[in-house]
Every structure is written in structure tokens, then in C-alpha cells.
Amino acid sequence: MNTKSIKIIAQLSEGGSMRAKHFINGQWLDAESSKTFTVTNPATEEVIEHLPAGNKLDIDNAVSAAKTAFEQGVWPTLTGKERGQYLRKIAEIITRRLDELSALEVLDNGKPYPEALWDIEDTAGTFEFYANLAEELDEKSEVGITLAEEGFSSKAIKEPIGVAGAIIPWNFPMLMAAWKVAPALAAGCTMVLKPSEVTPLTALALAEICQEAELPAGVLNIVTGLGADAGQALVEHPDVDKLAFTGSVPTGSKIMAMAANNIKNVSLELGGKSPLVVFEDTDIEKAVEWIMFGIFWNQGQVCSATSRVLVAQEIYPQLLKRLTEEANKIIIGSGDTHGVLLGPLVNAAQYDKVLSAITRGVDEGATLVCGGERPSTFESGYYLKPTILTDMAENSWIWQEEIFGPVVCIKPFESEEQAIKMANNSRFGLAAAVMSKDLKRCDRVAKAFRAGIVWVNCSQPTFVEAPWGGYKQSGIGRELGEWGLNNYLETKQITRYESDEPWGWYLK
Ligand code: NAD
């Protein structure tokens, strides 16, 4: 464990400015029950922290603080410009603490340090971006409407939805928090955030940052805990007007059913099994690198990972050979070790899940080209070699289901038509990618994909300005850009009768 991480954990355990408590109404509050859950370092399997397992009472307290901050005008009545200044301050503090927050993310999630640094820079960038949108909202939140009927005038205004709940996963902990907190606060909503129980530490750091930025009490509240307790209580709470969820399809489905009880506005960012189609005119080295980035980055624990690779049969043998050579060269190790590009998987449950998925794939007929096992150099830590599988059937479990690990499935194709058909043969539709020197072909294929995010001649680069979200079972709604802000805004029409005379329906 590096010295920065030790310092932060000490702050939590010994009651420093960051606390192993809930952050409610601007204060660090003891939990309503003494139940705790453990947080583990995936590189060593050591328990690094015990945090309060929040329950319904903790969620009630947090929602009540958020509701008071919303209804008593602490936050929504500020101008967009004023809200933007708070978001900008949060971005500045994150930027000042980049190194320390990145070290904390490595410790909690296992990802290699350069990736953690990238995430935290993006987290600051997300707050900065929504600071700008908040400032523009003052002028953009009202538009006139042209009516066909004379004697009336109408306008549409945008208003914050109210109290928002956010539930996030463990793969990009602080960045996923920012994707929800920043647009919600920019819109004028107040929020209760429940981070993943697997990686809650940077969310607590965010609470501390909000304190330093002097964010008004109750605007952002953070309750740590398990999905079935704190998470469910947040989804079911009648005073939560909007619920933004990122996580797996099974949990998303439960959340949608729970939200139906009080017609809560939900947005869902769920899983995927995204295709990457490589045509025969693609430079093989370029293809190999993007295939690797598309599946080995963040240990393959990426919702948009291009985990199904379709390769034109003319270049399939050569590409598979080069990909295998390069996959075998990836340096595996603890995320805080220089040069490491593949860290451990996030925890024992995920490790077992990925290993059993590989076994299931092989049992149903796939060929294991490389990987599929722990590197012999590690005695502890959830390490897994980069894994390549081929020869699976198109309807096989391994080709159709999300594995969420450094495991890529590869198949050849014969024609553009067949590639598109195979790419779209999935219940998911989060992302897709195409590689070819023929940009007209890329454009054709990009439009034919049934997916919300399409990359051309690359895979994964994500920009805060562009919409993010899935087709089919990969979700409902869009995050990032203006779309992300609209997630937290209601639209109201205000229509005025302009005459001084009675309308004349009853009174002639
Ligand atoms: P998960 O669904 O197990 O958990 C996500 C969150 O939901 C956690 O905070 C968990 O505590 C909470 N939760 C669990 N059960 C709940 C319940 N009954 N009620 C309320 N909350 C509950 O997902 P995960 O394993 O943390 O994350 C991996 C999944 O997230 C993958 O499927 C991945 O594709 C998806 N993901 C999607 C995106 C996207 O943008 N589309 C981004 C990142 C991750």
C-alpha cells in the first residue's frame, strides 16, 4: 500500500477529516445501526476498512436532508451561475488532490495507477463541464412557443426534478459518481448517493471535497451500504423524485419494478456485450491495439467493453496470432506498480464469476487460445491472465452474456451483411465499434448498429460532451453532455390568456 493511500485510510479509521460515517446534511453522522461491511484491497485481499452498512433509517435521514435543502430553497433558487461556481470549486479541489485520489482508487478498485489518474482527471472535467452548463442554464431554461391559436401565448421552462437518488457500480467509482452528481447539482436538484459497497472510498472523499467547497448542507448526501438495504430503501423512498442507476441488468430490472410502485422517474445505465467489427483493409497493428484497449483496459470491467470481436476472415489468422502475442506480453500486477497495465479483478466474487464463465465457455465448445488462469507469480490478489476464446457458436452463452473481465471472444465473418447481423444479434445495445480504411463503409455500418455508442477506428474513448447510454436491455436514457443535464430537469409549459375580455365559452 503506498503512503498516500495509508494516509487516507488512517484519516478514515482514526477520525480524521474523512470519516467512516454517512455524510448527511453536511455532517458526518453515525449510522442508525452498528452493522458494518468490509472493504478489501483486491491486490492483496486484505481488509482495508469497515464502513457503516446503511439501512432504511439512514436513507430516511439523508432523503429528508435533501428534501429540506430542495424545498427550503437552499439550492434550486440559486442562479445557475451560482451553482456553477460551487461545481467549479469541487473540480478545482479534485484537481489539487489528483494524485491522492488516484492512489485511493487504485487501493479500492485495483486498477493500474495511470487509469485511476485518467478517471480522476475525467471526474474533475465532468464537474467543470457541468459548471459551464449550469451557468448557461439561466439563459437557456426558457423558450417561447409559437401557438396556432390567437389570443394565447406560451413558453416552456426547465426546472429541477427535485430530490434525486443515485446508485452506482464499482468499476469507475469516482467517475460514475461525478456522471450523476455533477449534472444533478447543475440542474438544481439535491441528491442522495449510494456508492457501491465494493468501492465506496472515493465517494467519501467526494463528501469531504464538498465540505471544503462549502456546498450548502443537504445538497449532496452520501450513505454507504448494501444494495438490498440502503439501495432498495433509496429506490423505494416516496420523496425521491428521480432515481439514476448504473449497474447490472438484473439489478436494473429490479429497480425499474420497484420504481413503478410510485411512478418514479428512472434512468438506467446497464451492461453490454459490445461488438467490434474489423474489416480486411484495417491495419493489423492498429486493430490489435484497439481490440486490447477495448477488453483489457480496467481488467475488462467496463460496461462498454468490446468483448465480442468480429474479424474479416481474410485477416483472421494473422490478427489472432498478433493479438495473442501482445496479450501475453501485458504486464500484470498491483495497480501501484510502475509499468503494470492489468491489475487484479475487483474482488473474490467477480474473480470466481469470470473464471467460471471461462470454464462454461470451454465446456460448451470454445477454444481457449490464451489466459484463463491466475499468473503463477501471485500468491494473493485477484489476478487473471488476459484471455482469448475462439470457435464458440453464435448462440452460445459465452458469446451472448456479459463476463466483465479481461476475456475476449473472437469470431470470423465473411461479408459486411453477415458482420452487421452478428453484431446486432444480442439482447444488449450499449456500444459497438467498426474498423476499416473505407470511411463510407464505416459510416454505413455505424448507422446499422443497434447501439447507443459507436466508435469508428477505435474503441472506448469517452467524452463528457457526447451522449452516453444504451439501446435494448443496456438501459433507458442518456448521461453526459446536455442529455445528462436533461435527466434532472422537468419541462413545464406556462400558457397565458392575453385578452382583458371573458373568453366567451360560457359568457357570451
Ligand atoms: P450491480 O447491479 O451488482 O450493483 C450496482 C449498484 O446497485 C451497487 O451500488 C449495488 O449496491 C446496488 N444494488 C444492488 N442490488 C440492489 C437493489 N436490490 N436495490 C438497489 N440497489 C441495488 O452492478 P456492479 O456489479 O456494481 O457493476 C457492474 C455492472 O454495471 C455491469 O453489468 C456493467 O456493465 C454495469 N455498468 C454500466 C455502465 C453504463 O454506463 N452503462 C457503467 C458502469 C457499469
Coordinates of C-alpha atoms and ligand atoms in Angstrom, one line a residue:
M1 CA 0.0 0.0 0.0
N2 CA 1.6 3.3 -0.9
T3 CA 2.0 6.2 1.6
K4 CA -0.8 8.3 0.2
S5 CA -3.3 5.5 0.5
I6 CA -2.1 4.7 4.0
K7 CA -2.7 8.4 4.9
I8 CA -6.2 8.4 3.6
I9 CA -7.2 5.1 5.3
A10 CA -5.8 6.5 8.5
Q11 CA -8.0 9.5 8.1
L12 CA -11.0 7.3 7.8
S13 CA -10.2 4.9 10.7
E14 CA -8.8 7.4 13.2
G15 CA -11.5 10.0 12.7
G16 CA -9.5 12.5 10.5
S17 CA -11.4 14.9 8.3
M18 CA -12.7 12.0 6.3
R19 CA -14.9 9.7 8.4
A20 CA -16.1 6.1 8.2
K21 CA -19.6 7.6 8.7
H22 CA -22.5 8.7 6.5
F23 CA -22.4 12.2 5.1
I24 CA -25.8 13.7 5.7
N25 CA -26.9 17.3 5.9
G26 CA -23.3 18.5 5.6
Q27 CA -22.2 16.4 8.6
W28 CA -20.5 13.1 9.3
L29 CA -23.2 11.1 11.1
D30 CA -23.1 7.8 12.9
A31 CA -25.2 5.1 11.3
E32 CA -28.6 4.1 12.8
S33 CA -27.3 0.5 13.2
S34 CA -24.0 -0.9 14.2
K35 CA -23.8 -3.2 11.2
T36 CA -20.8 -2.7 9.0
F37 CA -19.3 -4.1 5.8
T38 CA -15.7 -4.6 4.8
V39 CA -13.7 -3.0 2.0
T40 CA -10.9 -5.1 0.5
N41 CA -7.7 -4.3 -1.4
P42 CA -8.0 -6.5 -4.5
A43 CA -4.3 -6.6 -5.0
T44 CA -3.6 -8.2 -1.6
E45 CA -7.1 -9.5 -0.4
E46 CA -6.5 -7.5 2.8
V47 CA -9.4 -5.8 4.5
I48 CA -8.7 -2.1 4.5
E49 CA -11.8 -0.6 6.0
H50 CA -15.0 -1.3 7.8
L51 CA -17.9 1.1 6.8
P52 CA -21.4 1.5 8.1
A53 CA -24.0 -0.7 6.4
G54 CA -26.7 2.0 5.9
N55 CA -30.3 1.0 6.3
K56 CA -33.7 2.5 5.7
L57 CA -33.4 4.9 8.7
D58 CA -30.1 6.3 7.3
I59 CA -31.7 6.7 3.9
D60 CA -34.7 8.4 5.5
N61 CA -32.4 10.9 7.2
A62 CA -30.5 11.6 4.0
V63 CA -33.6 12.0 1.9
S64 CA -35.1 14.3 4.5
A65 CA -31.9 16.5 4.4
A66 CA -32.0 16.5 0.6
K67 CA -35.7 17.4 0.6
T68 CA -35.2 20.3 3.1
A69 CA -32.3 21.6 1.0
F70 CA -34.5 21.5 -2.1
E71 CA -37.8 22.8 -0.7
Q72 CA -36.3 25.5 1.5
G73 CA -34.7 27.0 -1.5
V74 CA -31.1 26.3 -0.4
W75 CA -30.1 25.1 -3.8
P76 CA -32.7 25.3 -6.6
T77 CA -33.3 29.0 -6.1
L78 CA -29.6 29.9 -6.6
T79 CA -28.9 31.0 -10.2
G80 CA -27.2 28.6 -12.5
K81 CA -24.2 30.8 -12.3
E82 CA -24.0 30.5 -8.5
R83 CA -24.4 26.7 -8.7
G84 CA -21.8 26.6 -11.3
Q85 CA -19.3 28.3 -9.0
Y86 CA -19.7 25.5 -6.4
L87 CA -19.2 22.8 -9.1
R88 CA -16.1 24.6 -10.4
K89 CA -14.7 24.8 -6.8
I90 CA -15.3 21.0 -6.5
A91 CA -13.4 20.5 -9.8
E92 CA -10.5 22.6 -8.5
I93 CA -10.2 20.6 -5.3
I94 CA -10.3 17.3 -7.1
T95 CA -7.5 18.6 -9.5
R96 CA -5.4 19.7 -6.5
R97 CA -5.8 16.2 -4.9
L98 CA -5.4 14.2 -8.2
D99 CA -2.5 12.1 -7.0
E100 CA -4.0 11.2 -3.7
L101 CA -7.5 10.4 -5.1
S102 CA -6.0 8.3 -7.8
A103 CA -4.0 6.3 -5.2
L104 CA -7.2 5.7 -3.2
E105 CA -9.0 4.4 -6.4
V106 CA -6.1 2.0 -7.0
L107 CA -6.3 0.7 -3.5
D108 CA -10.1 0.3 -3.5
N109 CA -10.7 -0.9 -7.1
G110 CA -7.3 -2.4 -8.1
K111 CA -7.0 -0.5 -11.4
P112 CA -3.5 0.5 -12.6
Y113 CA -2.5 4.0 -11.4
P114 CA -2.4 5.6 -14.9
E115 CA -6.0 4.5 -15.4
A116 CA -7.0 5.8 -12.0
L117 CA -5.3 9.1 -12.8
W118 CA -7.3 9.3 -16.0
D119 CA -10.5 8.6 -14.2
I120 CA -9.9 11.3 -11.6
E121 CA -8.9 13.8 -14.2
D122 CA -12.2 13.0 -16.0
T123 CA -14.0 13.4 -12.7
A124 CA -12.7 16.9 -12.3
G125 CA -13.5 17.5 -16.0
T126 CA -17.1 16.4 -15.5
F127 CA -17.6 18.9 -12.7
E128 CA -16.1 21.6 -14.8
F129 CA -18.2 20.7 -17.8
Y130 CA -21.5 20.8 -15.8
A131 CA -20.3 24.0 -14.1
N132 CA -20.4 25.6 -17.6
L133 CA -23.8 24.1 -18.4
A134 CA -25.2 25.3 -15.1
E135 CA -24.0 28.8 -15.9
E136 CA -25.7 28.6 -19.4
L137 CA -28.9 27.3 -17.9
D138 CA -30.0 30.8 -16.6
E139 CA -30.4 31.8 -20.3
K140 CA -31.4 28.5 -21.8
S141 CA -34.1 27.4 -19.4
E142 CA -36.9 29.3 -21.0
V143 CA -38.1 29.1 -24.6
G144 CA -41.1 30.7 -26.3
I145 CA -43.7 28.5 -28.0
T146 CA -45.5 29.6 -31.2
L147 CA -49.2 28.7 -30.9
A148 CA -51.5 28.3 -33.9
E149 CA -54.4 29.7 -31.8
E150 CA -54.5 33.5 -31.4
G151 CA -55.1 35.2 -28.0
F152 CA -52.8 33.0 -26.1
S153 CA -49.0 33.0 -25.5
S154 CA -47.0 30.1 -24.2
K155 CA -43.5 29.3 -23.1
A156 CA -41.7 26.2 -21.8
I157 CA -39.4 26.4 -18.9
K158 CA -37.0 23.8 -17.4
E159 CA -36.9 23.2 -13.7
P160 CA -35.0 20.8 -11.5
I161 CA -36.9 17.5 -10.8
G162 CA -36.4 17.7 -7.1
V163 CA -34.6 15.1 -4.9
A164 CA -32.5 12.7 -6.9
G165 CA -31.2 9.3 -5.8
A166 CA -28.1 7.9 -7.4
I167 CA -26.9 4.3 -7.2
I168 CA -23.5 3.5 -8.8
P169 CA -21.3 0.5 -9.5
W170 CA -17.7 -0.3 -8.6
N171 CA -15.8 -0.2 -11.9
F172 CA -15.2 3.6 -12.2
P173 CA -16.2 4.6 -8.6
M174 CA -15.5 8.3 -8.5
L175 CA -16.2 9.0 -12.2
M176 CA -19.6 7.2 -12.0
A177 CA -20.4 9.4 -9.0
A178 CA -19.5 12.5 -11.0
W179 CA -21.6 11.5 -14.0
K180 CA -24.6 11.7 -11.7
V181 CA -23.8 14.3 -9.0
A182 CA -22.4 17.0 -11.4
P183 CA -25.5 17.2 -13.7
A184 CA -28.0 16.8 -10.9
L185 CA -26.4 19.6 -8.9
A186 CA -26.1 21.8 -12.0
A187 CA -29.8 21.3 -12.8
G188 CA -30.7 22.4 -9.2
C189 CA -31.6 19.0 -7.8
T190 CA -30.4 17.8 -4.4
M191 CA -29.1 14.3 -4.1
V192 CA -28.6 11.2 -2.1
L193 CA -25.8 9.0 -3.4
K194 CA -25.2 5.3 -2.5
P195 CA -21.9 4.2 -3.8
S196 CA -21.1 0.5 -4.5
E197 CA -20.3 -1.4 -1.3
V198 CA -17.3 -2.8 -3.2
T199 CA -15.6 0.5 -3.8
P200 CA -17.0 3.3 -1.5
L201 CA -13.9 5.2 -0.5
T202 CA -13.6 7.9 -3.2
A203 CA -17.3 8.7 -2.7
L204 CA -16.4 9.6 1.0
A205 CA -13.5 11.6 -0.3
L206 CA -16.1 13.5 -2.6
A207 CA -18.1 14.3 0.6
E208 CA -15.0 15.8 2.2
I209 CA -14.4 17.8 -1.0
C210 CA -17.9 19.1 -1.0
Q211 CA -17.4 20.2 2.6
E212 CA -14.2 22.1 1.6
A213 CA -16.1 23.7 -1.3
E214 CA -18.7 24.8 1.3
L215 CA -21.6 23.2 -0.6
P216 CA -24.7 24.1 1.3
A217 CA -25.8 21.4 3.8
G218 CA -28.1 18.7 2.4
V219 CA -27.4 19.3 -1.2
L220 CA -25.3 16.1 -1.6
N221 CA -25.8 13.3 1.0
I222 CA -23.8 10.0 0.9
V223 CA -25.0 6.8 2.5
T224 CA -22.7 3.7 2.3
G225 CA -24.3 0.3 2.4
L226 CA -25.5 -2.8 0.6
G227 CA -27.8 -2.8 -2.4
A228 CA -30.6 -4.8 -0.8
D229 CA -30.8 -2.5 2.2
A230 CA -29.6 1.1 1.6
G231 CA -30.0 0.8 -2.2
Q232 CA -33.5 -0.6 -2.1
A233 CA -34.6 1.9 0.6
L234 CA -33.4 4.8 -1.7
V235 CA -35.3 3.4 -4.7
E236 CA -38.5 2.9 -2.8
H237 CA -38.4 6.2 -0.9
P238 CA -41.5 8.2 -1.8
D239 CA -39.7 11.6 -1.5
V240 CA -37.1 10.6 -4.1
D241 CA -38.4 12.2 -7.3
K242 CA -35.8 10.7 -9.7
L243 CA -33.5 7.6 -9.5
A244 CA -30.4 7.4 -11.6
F245 CA -28.9 3.9 -11.6
T246 CA -25.8 2.4 -13.2
G247 CA -25.1 -1.3 -12.7
S248 CA -26.1 -4.7 -14.0
V249 CA -29.2 -5.6 -16.0
P250 CA -30.7 -7.9 -13.2
T251 CA -30.4 -5.0 -10.6
G252 CA -31.7 -2.5 -13.2
S253 CA -34.7 -4.7 -13.8
K254 CA -35.5 -4.9 -10.1
I255 CA -35.1 -1.1 -9.7
M256 CA -37.5 -0.5 -12.6
A257 CA -40.1 -2.7 -11.0
M258 CA -39.6 -1.0 -7.6
A259 CA -39.8 2.5 -9.1
A260 CA -43.1 1.5 -10.8
N261 CA -44.8 1.5 -7.5
N262 CA -44.7 5.3 -7.2
I263 CA -44.1 6.1 -10.8
K264 CA -40.6 7.3 -10.1
N265 CA -38.6 8.8 -13.0
V266 CA -35.7 6.3 -13.6
S267 CA -32.7 6.3 -15.9
L268 CA -30.7 3.1 -16.3
E269 CA -27.2 2.6 -17.5
L270 CA -26.7 -1.1 -17.7
G271 CA -24.5 -3.8 -19.1
G272 CA -23.4 -4.8 -22.5
K273 CA -21.7 -7.4 -24.8
S274 CA -20.5 -4.9 -27.4
P275 CA -19.1 -5.9 -30.8
L276 CA -16.0 -4.6 -32.5
V277 CA -16.1 -5.4 -36.3
V278 CA -12.7 -5.4 -38.0
F279 CA -12.7 -5.3 -41.9
E280 CA -10.0 -6.8 -44.1
D281 CA -8.4 -3.4 -45.1
T282 CA -7.6 -2.4 -41.4
D283 CA -4.0 -2.1 -40.4
I284 CA -3.5 -5.2 -38.2
E285 CA -1.3 -3.5 -35.6
K286 CA -3.9 -0.7 -35.2
A287 CA -6.7 -3.3 -34.8
V288 CA -4.7 -5.3 -32.3
E289 CA -4.2 -2.2 -30.1
W290 CA -7.8 -1.1 -30.1
I291 CA -9.0 -4.7 -29.5
M292 CA -6.7 -4.9 -26.5
F293 CA -7.8 -1.5 -25.2
G294 CA -11.4 -2.5 -25.7
I295 CA -11.2 -5.5 -23.5
F296 CA -8.2 -5.4 -21.2
W297 CA -8.5 -1.8 -20.0
N298 CA -9.8 -1.7 -16.4
Q299 CA -9.4 -5.5 -16.4
G300 CA -12.3 -5.7 -18.9
Q301 CA -14.6 -4.5 -16.1
V302 CA -16.1 -1.9 -18.5
C303 CA -19.8 -1.8 -19.4
S304 CA -18.9 -0.8 -23.0
A305 CA -16.0 -3.3 -23.3
T306 CA -15.9 -4.6 -26.9
S307 CA -15.9 -8.2 -25.7
R308 CA -17.2 -9.7 -29.0
V309 CA -14.7 -9.2 -31.8
L310 CA -15.7 -10.0 -35.4
V311 CA -12.8 -10.2 -37.8
A312 CA -12.9 -10.4 -41.6
Q313 CA -11.9 -14.0 -42.5
E314 CA -9.1 -12.8 -44.8
I315 CA -7.1 -11.4 -41.9
Y316 CA -8.5 -13.5 -39.1
P317 CA -5.5 -16.0 -38.6
Q318 CA -2.9 -13.2 -38.8
L319 CA -4.8 -10.9 -36.5
L320 CA -5.4 -13.7 -33.9
K321 CA -1.7 -14.5 -33.9
R322 CA -0.6 -10.9 -33.3
L323 CA -3.3 -10.3 -30.7
T324 CA -2.3 -13.4 -28.8
E325 CA 1.4 -12.4 -28.8
E326 CA 0.6 -8.9 -27.5
A327 CA -2.0 -10.2 -24.9
N328 CA 0.7 -12.5 -23.5
K329 CA 3.1 -9.5 -23.1
I330 CA 0.8 -7.4 -20.9
I331 CA 2.4 -6.7 -17.5
I332 CA 0.1 -7.9 -14.7
G333 CA 0.5 -6.7 -11.2
S334 CA -0.6 -4.4 -8.4
G335 CA -2.1 -1.2 -9.7
D336 CA 0.5 0.9 -7.9
T337 CA 3.5 -0.8 -9.6
H338 CA 5.1 1.1 -12.4
G339 CA 4.5 -0.3 -15.9
V340 CA 1.5 -2.5 -14.9
L341 CA -1.3 -2.5 -17.5
L342 CA -3.5 -5.2 -16.0
G343 CA -4.4 -5.1 -12.3
P344 CA -6.4 -7.6 -10.2
L345 CA -10.2 -8.1 -10.7
V346 CA -12.2 -6.1 -8.1
N347 CA -13.0 -8.9 -5.6
A348 CA -13.3 -12.6 -4.9
A349 CA -16.9 -12.8 -6.2
Q350 CA -16.0 -11.1 -9.5
Y351 CA -12.9 -13.3 -9.9
D352 CA -14.9 -16.5 -9.3
K353 CA -17.6 -15.3 -11.7
V354 CA -15.1 -14.6 -14.5
L355 CA -13.2 -17.9 -14.0
S356 CA -16.5 -19.9 -14.1
A357 CA -17.6 -18.1 -17.2
I358 CA -14.4 -19.1 -19.0
T359 CA -14.9 -22.7 -17.8
R360 CA -18.5 -22.6 -19.1
G361 CA -17.3 -21.3 -22.4
V362 CA -14.8 -24.0 -22.9
D363 CA -17.4 -26.7 -21.7
E364 CA -19.8 -25.5 -24.4
G365 CA -17.1 -25.8 -27.1
A366 CA -15.0 -22.7 -27.2
T367 CA -11.2 -22.9 -27.7
L368 CA -9.0 -21.2 -25.0
V369 CA -6.3 -19.5 -27.1
C370 CA -4.5 -18.0 -24.1
G371 CA -5.1 -17.0 -20.4
G372 CA -7.9 -18.4 -18.4
E373 CA -5.8 -18.8 -15.3
R374 CA -4.0 -16.9 -12.5
P375 CA -0.4 -16.0 -13.3
S376 CA 1.8 -18.3 -11.2
T377 CA 3.8 -15.3 -9.8
F378 CA 1.0 -14.2 -7.4
E379 CA 0.1 -15.9 -4.2
S380 CA -2.7 -13.5 -3.4
G381 CA -4.8 -10.9 -5.2
Y382 CA -7.4 -11.5 -7.8
Y383 CA -5.1 -11.7 -10.8
L384 CA -6.2 -13.3 -14.1
K385 CA -4.2 -13.5 -17.4
P386 CA -5.6 -11.8 -20.5
T387 CA -7.9 -14.4 -22.0
I388 CA -8.8 -15.1 -25.6
L389 CA -11.6 -17.5 -26.7
T390 CA -12.5 -18.6 -30.2
D391 CA -14.7 -21.2 -32.0
M392 CA -17.8 -20.6 -29.9
A393 CA -21.3 -20.8 -31.5
E394 CA -23.1 -17.6 -32.2
N395 CA -25.9 -18.5 -29.8
S396 CA -23.5 -19.8 -27.1
W397 CA -23.7 -18.4 -23.5
I398 CA -20.1 -17.1 -23.7
W399 CA -20.7 -15.2 -26.9
Q400 CA -24.0 -13.7 -25.7
E401 CA -23.5 -12.9 -22.0
E402 CA -21.5 -10.1 -20.3
I403 CA -18.5 -11.5 -18.4
F404 CA -17.0 -8.3 -17.1
G405 CA -13.4 -9.4 -17.1
P406 CA -10.3 -9.5 -19.4
V407 CA -11.9 -12.1 -21.6
V408 CA -12.5 -11.5 -25.4
C409 CA -14.4 -13.8 -27.7
I410 CA -13.4 -13.7 -31.4
K411 CA -15.2 -15.0 -34.5
P412 CA -14.5 -14.6 -38.2
F413 CA -17.1 -13.2 -40.7
E414 CA -17.5 -13.4 -44.5
S415 CA -19.4 -10.3 -45.5
E416 CA -20.4 -6.8 -44.3
E417 CA -24.0 -8.0 -44.2
Q418 CA -23.1 -11.0 -42.0
A419 CA -21.0 -8.9 -39.7
I420 CA -23.8 -6.4 -39.1
K421 CA -26.3 -9.3 -38.5
M422 CA -23.9 -11.0 -36.0
A423 CA -23.1 -7.7 -34.3
N424 CA -26.8 -6.9 -33.7
N425 CA -27.6 -10.4 -32.6
S426 CA -27.6 -9.5 -28.9
R427 CA -30.1 -8.5 -26.2
F428 CA -27.7 -5.7 -25.3
G429 CA -27.1 -2.5 -27.3
L430 CA -24.7 -0.3 -25.3
A431 CA -21.8 0.2 -27.6
A432 CA -20.3 -1.1 -30.9
A433 CA -17.2 -0.4 -33.0
V434 CA -16.1 -0.7 -36.6
M435 CA -12.6 -0.6 -38.1
S436 CA -11.9 0.0 -41.8
K437 CA -9.9 2.3 -44.1
D438 CA -13.2 2.8 -46.1
L439 CA -14.9 5.6 -44.1
K440 CA -18.1 5.2 -46.2
R441 CA -18.3 1.6 -45.1
C442 CA -17.6 2.7 -41.5
D443 CA -20.5 5.2 -41.7
R444 CA -22.9 2.6 -43.2
V445 CA -22.0 0.0 -40.5
A446 CA -22.1 2.6 -37.7
K447 CA -25.7 3.5 -38.7
A448 CA -26.7 -0.1 -39.0
F449 CA -25.5 -1.0 -35.4
R450 CA -28.4 -1.1 -32.8
A451 CA -26.3 0.5 -30.1
G452 CA -26.2 3.9 -28.3
I453 CA -22.4 4.5 -28.6
V454 CA -20.5 3.7 -31.8
W455 CA -16.7 4.0 -32.2
V456 CA -15.1 4.2 -35.6
N457 CA -11.4 3.0 -35.9
C458 CA -11.1 3.0 -32.1
S459 CA -12.9 1.6 -29.1
Q460 CA -13.7 3.2 -25.7
P461 CA -12.6 6.8 -25.7
T462 CA -15.4 8.7 -23.9
F463 CA -16.0 12.4 -23.9
V464 CA -18.2 14.3 -21.4
E465 CA -19.7 16.4 -24.2
A466 CA -21.2 13.4 -26.1
P467 CA -24.3 11.3 -25.1
W468 CA -23.8 8.0 -23.3
G469 CA -26.3 5.2 -22.9
G470 CA -27.7 2.0 -24.4
Y471 CA -30.3 0.6 -26.8
K472 CA -32.3 -2.6 -25.9
Q473 CA -31.5 -4.1 -22.5
S474 CA -28.5 -1.9 -22.0
G475 CA -30.6 0.9 -20.5
I476 CA -33.0 3.7 -20.6
G477 CA -32.0 7.4 -21.0
R478 CA -28.7 9.1 -21.7
E479 CA -26.0 10.5 -19.5
L480 CA -23.3 13.1 -20.2
G481 CA -23.5 16.3 -22.3
E482 CA -26.8 18.2 -22.3
W483 CA -28.6 14.9 -22.3
G484 CA -27.2 14.2 -18.8
L485 CA -28.4 17.6 -17.6
N486 CA -31.9 16.9 -19.0
N487 CA -32.1 13.8 -16.9
Y488 CA -32.5 16.0 -13.9
L489 CA -34.9 18.6 -15.4
E490 CA -38.6 18.7 -15.7
T491 CA -40.3 20.7 -18.5
K492 CA -43.2 23.0 -17.6
Q493 CA -45.4 24.9 -20.0
I494 CA -46.8 28.3 -18.9
T495 CA -49.7 29.4 -21.1
R496 CA -51.3 32.8 -20.8
Y497 CA -54.7 34.1 -22.0
E498 CA -53.9 37.5 -23.3
S499 CA -57.3 39.3 -23.6
D500 CA -58.9 41.5 -20.9
E501 CA -62.3 40.2 -22.0
P502 CA -64.0 37.0 -20.9
W503 CA -63.2 34.1 -23.2
G504 CA -66.8 33.7 -24.4
W505 CA -67.4 30.0 -23.9
Y506 CA -70.0 30.4 -21.1
L507 CA -70.2 34.2 -21.0
K508 CA -71.3 35.3 -24.4
Ligands
NAD1 P1 -24.7 -4.3 -9.5 O1 -26.0 -4.2 -10.3 O2 -24.4 -5.5 -8.8 O3 -24.7 -3.1 -8.4 C1 -24.7 -1.7 -8.8 C2 -25.2 -0.9 -7.6 O4 -26.6 -1.4 -7.3 C3 -24.4 -1.1 -6.3 O5 -24.3 0.1 -5.7 C4 -25.3 -2.1 -5.5 O6 -25.2 -1.9 -4.1 C5 -26.7 -1.6 -5.9 N1 -27.8 -2.6 -5.8 C6 -27.7 -4.0 -5.8 N2 -28.9 -4.5 -5.6 C7 -29.8 -3.5 -5.4 C8 -31.1 -3.4 -5.1 N3 -31.9 -4.5 -5.0 N4 -31.7 -2.2 -5.0 C9 -31.0 -1.1 -5.1 N5 -29.7 -1.1 -5.3 C10 -29.0 -2.3 -5.5 O7 -23.6 -3.9 -10.6 P2 -22.0 -3.9 -10.3 O8 -21.5 -5.3 -10.2 O9 -21.7 -3.0 -9.2 O10 -21.5 -3.2 -11.7 C11 -21.2 -3.9 -12.8 C12 -22.4 -3.7 -13.8 O11 -22.5 -2.3 -14.1 C13 -22.1 -4.3 -15.2 O12 -23.2 -5.0 -15.6 C14 -21.7 -3.1 -16.0 O13 -22.0 -3.3 -17.4 C15 -22.6 -2.1 -15.5 N6 -22.2 -0.7 -15.8 C16 -22.8 0.0 -16.7 C17 -22.3 1.3 -17.0 C18 -23.1 2.1 -18.1 O14 -22.7 3.3 -18.2 N7 -24.0 1.6 -18.9 C19 -21.2 1.8 -16.4 C20 -20.6 1.0 -15.5 C21 -21.0 -0.2 -15.1

